[in-house]
């Protein structure tokens, strides 16, 4: 079965579909010896080259997913002019394509970071219409009042936009340090910190602990990563209604599941 060229290129980890469309328009992609155009479709029998380098088309089941426990002080940028450590520095090599991070964490935040070689999967996981939520463990200076929590749930104005948590739960704490677990549907840049700041609370520690059905396991130490196993991959692709031709892969992955039960997602248009 043929698929749109930009979708195939994105699924091989070369970039987003929009970026791949720009590459096609720029003449960087060749299909069967001819410069590709927007609207071209390809299948496994076609010969595709990007920047004069042949791309070996593969099935979706070859995609890989890593679950990382990001350390604070590490950045999510692929290359840093200041020479700071990035999450890509210690990742395993891939024969084709590249690792893509699924939603970033800023330099002062840690916890769960997903990385994949499948651009289509990355796009589906990050797009707001998919309905994937994110959960964070947050340490703040002082305890929120019931009125503070109500405002954070109903919405507050930040830079002209209404922002809110979909859930706020007290976790633990004493003195000036109190931990909360909060849930966001999108997770924009600095949104958690800005929401707490709107109630006069400064965030001193921020850690993502869940991304949709993927949880940060307690056994995964800071700075380490684990590769998702074939059963988890099949479950994740099924939840997102993405094609995966067989659940098994050539890589064993983690023997322990990294997923929790998750509600059915809305059908994508």
XYZ file of C-alpha atoms in Angstrom:
269
model
C 0.000 0.000 0.000
C 1.397 3.394 -0.996
C 1.570 6.388 1.342
C 2.207 10.084 0.900
C 5.904 10.763 0.462
C 6.144 13.367 3.230
C 4.482 10.939 5.662
C 6.949 8.187 4.803
C 9.938 10.518 5.212
C 8.637 11.725 8.581
C 8.043 8.157 9.767
C 11.727 7.456 9.159
C 12.700 10.127 11.669
C 13.944 12.756 9.205
C 11.692 15.486 10.583
C 8.076 16.609 10.736
C 5.718 16.240 7.775
C 5.733 20.001 7.270
C 9.537 20.019 7.187
C 9.539 17.116 4.725
C 7.171 19.030 2.456
C 9.682 21.887 2.406
C 12.459 19.457 1.483
C 10.346 18.101 -1.373
C 9.593 21.601 -2.691
C 13.312 22.438 -2.435
C 14.144 19.483 -4.686
C 16.054 17.526 -2.041
C 14.035 14.328 -2.541
C 14.233 12.012 -5.559
C 11.869 9.092 -6.251
C 12.863 6.485 -8.852
C 15.354 8.880 -10.416
C 12.914 11.798 -10.685
C 12.751 14.894 -8.501
C 9.782 14.404 -6.187
C 6.787 16.719 -6.000
C 4.107 17.305 -3.373
C 1.425 14.652 -3.791
C 3.776 11.814 -4.717
C 3.040 8.462 -3.082
C 5.543 5.661 -2.510
C 5.657 2.081 -1.281
C 8.397 -0.403 -0.407
C 9.179 -1.048 -4.096
C 10.143 2.582 -4.813
C 13.680 3.957 -4.631
C 13.824 7.137 -2.563
C 16.870 9.349 -2.050
C 17.271 12.403 0.170
C 20.195 14.723 -0.594
C 21.628 12.022 -2.916
C 21.546 9.472 -0.114
C 19.308 6.454 -0.633
C 16.604 5.850 1.948
C 15.796 2.201 2.598
C 12.049 2.104 3.159
C 11.036 0.098 6.187
C 7.853 -0.978 7.902
C 6.471 0.769 10.962
C 7.418 -2.096 13.264
C 11.101 -1.099 12.942
C 10.401 2.104 14.877
C 12.002 2.453 18.306
C 10.895 4.317 21.436
C 13.077 5.250 24.396
C 11.873 6.326 27.833
C 14.433 8.602 29.491
C 14.644 9.951 33.019
C 16.095 13.336 32.090
C 18.380 15.068 34.577
C 18.090 18.758 35.390
C 20.821 20.769 33.662
C 20.590 18.760 30.429
C 18.980 20.391 27.394
C 16.724 18.891 24.716
C 18.344 20.728 21.794
C 20.216 18.492 19.368
C 23.277 20.757 19.314
C 24.180 23.533 21.733
C 26.528 26.412 20.762
C 27.556 26.691 24.425
C 28.662 23.071 24.543
C 26.199 22.032 27.239
C 25.153 18.412 27.637
C 22.120 17.373 25.583
C 19.772 14.409 25.865
C 21.037 13.183 22.472
C 24.668 12.796 23.583
C 24.359 9.306 25.065
C 21.634 7.809 22.861
C 22.252 4.577 20.933
C 22.973 4.921 17.228
C 20.383 4.252 14.556
C 21.072 2.875 11.087
C 18.680 5.299 9.432
C 16.858 8.477 10.415
C 17.454 10.014 13.827
C 16.071 10.253 17.340
C 13.240 12.751 17.844
C 12.175 14.013 21.272
C 8.462 13.938 22.006
C 7.754 17.187 23.813
C 10.629 19.044 25.414
C 11.610 19.683 28.997
C 13.485 22.880 29.790
C 16.977 22.836 31.273
C 15.696 23.207 34.859
C 13.126 20.393 34.560
C 13.643 16.651 34.744
C 11.764 13.398 34.495
C 10.052 11.538 31.693
C 11.193 12.289 28.158
C 10.153 10.149 25.194
C 12.369 9.757 22.147
C 11.492 7.881 18.964
C 12.736 7.224 15.445
C 9.162 7.437 14.093
C 8.202 10.973 13.115
C 4.544 10.026 12.657
C 4.399 8.663 16.193
C 6.085 11.806 17.559
C 3.589 14.007 15.720
C 0.582 12.039 16.980
C 1.803 12.094 20.573
C 2.393 15.871 20.610
C -0.562 17.166 18.573
C -3.272 18.705 20.822
C -6.094 17.013 18.886
C -4.855 13.583 19.965
C -5.970 14.208 23.559
C -2.795 13.012 25.304
C -2.256 14.541 28.748
C 0.946 15.082 30.762
C 1.430 14.726 34.502
C 4.058 16.571 36.549
C 5.318 16.335 40.120
C 5.902 19.891 41.342
C 7.549 21.205 44.516
C 6.508 24.738 45.447
C 7.206 27.172 48.270
C 4.063 27.150 50.362
C 0.749 25.355 50.257
C -2.057 26.234 47.869
C -5.395 27.292 49.320
C -8.646 25.703 48.091
C -9.322 28.987 46.260
C -5.919 28.818 44.548
C -6.640 25.286 43.335
C -10.069 26.283 42.084
C -8.587 29.126 40.031
C -5.913 26.831 38.589
C -8.625 24.398 37.489
C -11.075 26.941 36.078
C -8.368 28.982 34.330
C -6.220 32.054 34.801
C -5.112 34.684 32.299
C -1.444 34.457 31.319
C -0.195 36.758 28.570
C -3.709 37.195 27.216
C -4.533 33.475 27.131
C -6.524 31.342 29.547
C -4.375 28.553 30.993
C -5.480 25.801 33.385
C -4.639 22.434 34.864
C -7.057 19.576 34.222
C -6.178 18.143 37.639
C -4.379 19.349 40.794
C -3.681 17.014 43.706
C -1.733 17.560 46.893
C 0.954 14.914 47.325
C 3.170 15.595 50.344
C 5.184 18.258 52.141
C 6.035 20.193 55.276
C 7.284 23.653 56.159
C 7.712 25.685 52.970
C 8.197 22.730 50.610
C 5.010 21.130 49.316
C 4.583 18.641 46.455
C 1.664 18.613 44.030
C 0.807 16.444 41.049
C -0.743 18.423 38.214
C -2.007 17.460 34.770
C -1.907 19.467 31.528
C -3.393 18.658 28.147
C -0.679 20.397 26.101
C 2.277 21.424 28.233
C 3.464 24.676 26.649
C 6.827 26.200 27.474
C 7.040 27.139 31.184
C 3.274 26.658 31.540
C 3.457 24.768 34.858
C 5.752 27.372 36.393
C 3.638 30.245 35.071
C 0.425 28.768 36.455
C 1.863 28.370 39.955
C 3.404 31.846 39.745
C -0.057 33.252 39.024
C -1.012 32.137 42.544
C 2.151 33.520 44.142
C 3.921 30.167 44.362
C 7.466 29.635 43.049
C 8.314 26.218 41.620
C 11.588 24.877 43.056
C 11.454 21.428 41.458
C 9.622 20.180 38.373
C 9.545 16.606 37.154
C 7.376 15.014 34.461
C 6.149 11.621 35.662
C 3.700 10.582 32.935
C 3.094 11.246 29.245
C -0.291 9.814 28.300
C -0.084 6.063 28.968
C 3.712 6.107 29.436
C 4.909 6.402 33.038
C 8.335 7.111 34.488
C 9.309 3.857 36.258
C 10.691 4.094 39.779
C 13.613 1.823 38.829
C 14.871 4.131 36.064
C 17.609 6.316 37.527
C 18.203 9.930 36.509
C 20.109 10.174 33.256
C 19.249 6.618 32.224
C 16.869 5.379 29.529
C 15.005 2.166 28.721
C 13.797 0.983 25.338
C 10.128 0.131 24.962
C 9.506 -3.554 24.329
C 7.439 -5.041 21.469
C 4.258 -5.581 23.520
C 4.273 -1.986 24.751
C 4.952 -0.753 21.221
C 1.965 -2.689 19.888
C -0.251 -1.290 22.666
C 0.921 2.295 22.116
C 0.464 2.139 18.330
C -2.958 0.564 18.802
C -4.040 3.302 21.220
C -2.984 5.980 18.728
C -4.535 4.048 15.817
C -1.249 3.925 13.940
C -0.378 0.949 11.723
C 2.069 -1.612 13.001
C 2.317 -4.746 10.890
C 3.595 -7.040 13.632
C 4.220 -6.550 17.369
C 7.647 -8.187 17.412
C 10.852 -6.313 16.624
C 14.457 -7.357 16.252
C 15.194 -5.608 19.554
C 14.056 -7.063 22.832
C 13.460 -3.826 24.724
C 12.480 -3.604 28.381
C 11.023 -6.762 29.914
C 8.952 -4.571 32.243
C 6.004 -2.621 30.916
C 6.305 1.161 30.762
C 2.582 1.711 30.171
C -0.511 2.031 32.318
C -4.160 1.496 31.269
C -5.372 4.566 29.394
C -8.783 5.774 28.144
C -9.637 5.369 24.479
C -8.585 8.394 22.435
C -10.802 10.262 19.959
C -10.631 9.102 16.355
C -8.273 11.272 14.271
C -9.723 12.925 11.203
